[in-house]
C-alpha cells in the first residue's frame, strides 16, 4: 500500500473516492489530530470519506424511528380520546335508562340496556387497544 500525505489539501492523489463522501471541511474536522506530515493509508482515507455518508444513514434511521414513535403516540392519543367519549356515552345512557325506568317505558329501557352492553364491549376493546399501543410505544422508545 502506497502512503500518501495530506499536504495536497485533502485531495486524493490516486483518485480513489467514496460515493457520498462529505465536503472537505467535514473531513478536516475528522482529521484534527493528524498533522500534514503524518500519512494515512489509502484505505483509511476512504473510510474517513465514508463517515459523512454513514452518519447520514444513521440520521435517516433515527428520523424513521422518530416517525414510527410519533405515529404510535398519535394512535395512543386517539385511543384515549375514544375511551373518554365512550365513558361519557355510557354515563348518558345510564341517566337515560333511569329516566325511562321512572317513566315506565319498558321498550326504551330494553333498547338502552342493549346499547349499554354494546358500549361496554367497545370500551373494553378500546382499553385493550390502549394497553397494546402503550406497550408498543414503550418498546419503540
Short mmCIF file of C-alpha atoms in Angstrom, two decimals:
data_model
loop_
_atom_site.label_atom_id
_atom_site.label_comp_id
_atom_site.label_asym_id
_atom_site.label_seq_id
_atom_site.Cartn_x
_atom_site.Cartn_y
_atom_site.Cartn_z
CA UNK A 1 0.00 0.00 0.00
CA UNK A 2 1.30 3.39 -1.01
CA UNK A 3 1.34 6.01 1.75
CA UNK A 4 0.05 9.45 0.86
CA UNK A 5 0.49 12.59 2.88
CA UNK A 6 -2.13 15.26 3.41
CA UNK A 7 -0.04 18.11 2.04
CA UNK A 8 -2.17 18.07 -1.10
CA UNK A 9 -5.01 19.77 0.82
CA UNK A 10 -7.09 16.66 1.41
CA UNK A 11 -7.33 15.68 -2.26
CA UNK A 12 -6.66 12.09 -3.05
CA UNK A 13 -3.65 11.75 -5.29
CA UNK A 14 -4.66 8.38 -6.67
CA UNK A 15 -8.26 9.49 -7.44
CA UNK A 16 -9.80 6.93 -5.09
CA UNK A 17 -13.06 8.38 -3.87
CA UNK A 18 -16.10 7.19 -1.98
CA UNK A 19 -19.60 7.80 -3.23
CA UNK A 20 -21.49 10.17 -0.97
CA UNK A 21 -18.34 11.49 0.66
CA UNK A 22 -18.70 14.69 2.65
CA UNK A 23 -17.14 18.02 1.93
CA UNK A 24 -13.55 18.93 2.75
CA UNK A 25 -14.47 20.79 5.95
CA UNK A 26 -16.11 17.71 7.47
CA UNK A 27 -13.09 15.58 6.56
CA UNK A 28 -10.72 18.16 8.03
CA UNK A 29 -12.76 18.10 11.22
CA UNK A 30 -12.27 14.32 11.38
CA UNK A 31 -8.54 14.79 10.85
CA UNK A 32 -7.98 17.44 13.56
CA UNK A 33 -5.35 15.33 15.31
CA UNK A 34 -3.46 14.49 12.11
CA UNK A 35 -0.67 16.81 11.02
CA UNK A 36 0.34 17.48 7.43
CA UNK A 37 3.47 15.43 7.91
CA UNK A 38 1.54 12.36 9.01
CA UNK A 39 0.38 9.90 6.40
CA UNK A 40 -2.71 7.77 6.05
CA UNK A 41 -3.14 4.62 4.09
CA UNK A 42 -5.48 4.88 1.14
CA UNK A 43 -7.99 2.55 2.80
CA UNK A 44 -8.01 4.74 5.91
CA UNK A 45 -8.70 7.81 3.81
CA UNK A 46 -11.57 6.06 2.05
CA UNK A 47 -13.05 5.20 5.45
CA UNK A 48 -12.77 8.84 6.52
CA UNK A 49 -14.54 9.99 3.38
CA UNK A 50 -17.33 7.46 4.03
CA UNK A 51 -18.02 8.81 7.54
CA UNK A 52 -20.44 11.55 6.44
CA UNK A 53 -22.42 9.04 4.35
CA UNK A 54 -22.58 6.64 7.30
CA UNK A 55 -23.68 9.49 9.55
CA UNK A 56 -26.44 10.41 7.09
CA UNK A 57 -27.64 6.80 7.01
CA UNK A 58 -27.76 6.70 10.82
CA UNK A 59 -29.56 10.03 10.84
CA UNK A 60 -32.13 8.70 8.36
CA UNK A 61 -32.70 5.62 10.53
CA UNK A 62 -33.18 7.84 13.59
CA UNK A 63 -35.68 10.03 11.71
CA UNK A 64 -37.62 6.98 10.55
CA UNK A 65 -37.70 5.66 14.12
CA UNK A 66 -38.99 9.01 15.37
CA UNK A 67 -41.77 8.93 12.76
CA UNK A 68 -42.78 5.46 13.95
CA UNK A 69 -42.81 6.65 17.57
CA UNK A 70 -44.89 9.71 16.65
CA UNK A 71 -47.40 7.54 14.78
CA UNK A 72 -47.74 5.26 17.81
CA UNK A 73 -48.18 8.30 20.10
CA UNK A 74 -50.94 9.57 17.82
CA UNK A 75 -52.65 6.16 17.94
CA UNK A 76 -52.43 6.17 21.73
CA UNK A 77 -53.93 9.66 21.93
CA UNK A 78 -56.77 8.57 19.63
CA UNK A 79 -57.44 5.54 21.85
CA UNK A 80 -57.53 7.70 24.96
CA UNK A 81 -59.95 10.17 23.36
CA UNK A 82 -62.19 7.32 22.22
CA UNK A 83 -62.18 5.87 25.75
CA UNK A 84 -63.27 9.22 27.21
CA UNK A 85 -66.02 9.51 24.60
CA UNK A 86 -67.29 6.01 25.34
CA UNK A 87 -67.27 6.69 29.09
CA UNK A 88 -69.34 9.85 28.57
CA UNK A 89 -71.76 7.96 26.32
CA UNK A 90 -72.16 5.29 29.00
CA UNK A 91 -72.92 7.94 31.64
CA UNK A 92 -75.54 9.45 29.36
CA UNK A 93 -77.09 6.04 28.61
CA UNK A 94 -77.22 5.27 32.35
CA UNK A 95 -79.09 8.51 33.09
CA UNK A 96 -81.44 7.97 30.13
CA UNK A 97 -82.14 4.43 31.31
CA UNK A 98 -83.10 5.70 34.78
CA UNK A 99 -85.41 8.32 33.28
CA UNK A 100 -87.12 5.75 31.05
CA UNK A 101 -87.48 3.35 34.01
CA UNK A 102 -89.21 6.06 36.03
CA UNK A 103 -91.46 6.82 33.06
CA UNK A 104 -92.34 3.14 32.76
CA UNK A 105 -91.12 2.89 29.16
CA UNK A 106 -90.07 -0.77 29.09
CA UNK A 107 -89.17 -0.82 25.38
CA UNK A 108 -86.82 2.17 25.75
CA UNK A 109 -85.20 0.62 28.85
CA UNK A 110 -84.62 -2.63 26.96
CA UNK A 111 -83.13 -0.73 23.97
CA UNK A 112 -80.90 1.40 26.24
CA UNK A 113 -79.64 -1.66 28.15
CA UNK A 114 -78.68 -3.33 24.85
CA UNK A 115 -76.88 -0.16 23.80
CA UNK A 116 -75.15 -0.05 27.20
CA UNK A 117 -73.87 -3.60 26.67
CA UNK A 118 -72.50 -2.78 23.22
CA UNK A 119 -70.78 0.36 24.55
CA UNK A 120 -69.24 -1.63 27.43
CA UNK A 121 -67.84 -4.15 24.94
CA UNK A 122 -66.48 -1.33 22.78
CA UNK A 123 -64.93 0.34 25.83
CA UNK A 124 -63.27 -2.91 26.89
CA UNK A 125 -61.87 -3.39 23.37
CA UNK A 126 -60.60 0.19 23.28
CA UNK A 127 -58.89 -0.20 26.67
CA UNK A 128 -57.19 -3.37 25.40
CA UNK A 129 -56.04 -1.49 22.31
CA UNK A 130 -54.75 1.32 24.53
CA UNK A 131 -52.67 -1.11 26.60
CA UNK A 132 -51.29 -2.78 23.49
CA UNK A 133 -50.43 0.59 21.92
CA UNK A 134 -48.79 1.83 25.13
CA UNK A 135 -46.67 -1.33 25.24
CA UNK A 136 -45.69 -0.88 21.59
CA UNK A 137 -44.70 2.72 22.32
CA UNK A 138 -42.60 1.63 25.29
CA UNK A 139 -40.82 -0.97 23.13
CA UNK A 140 -40.02 1.65 20.49
CA UNK A 141 -38.66 4.27 22.86
#
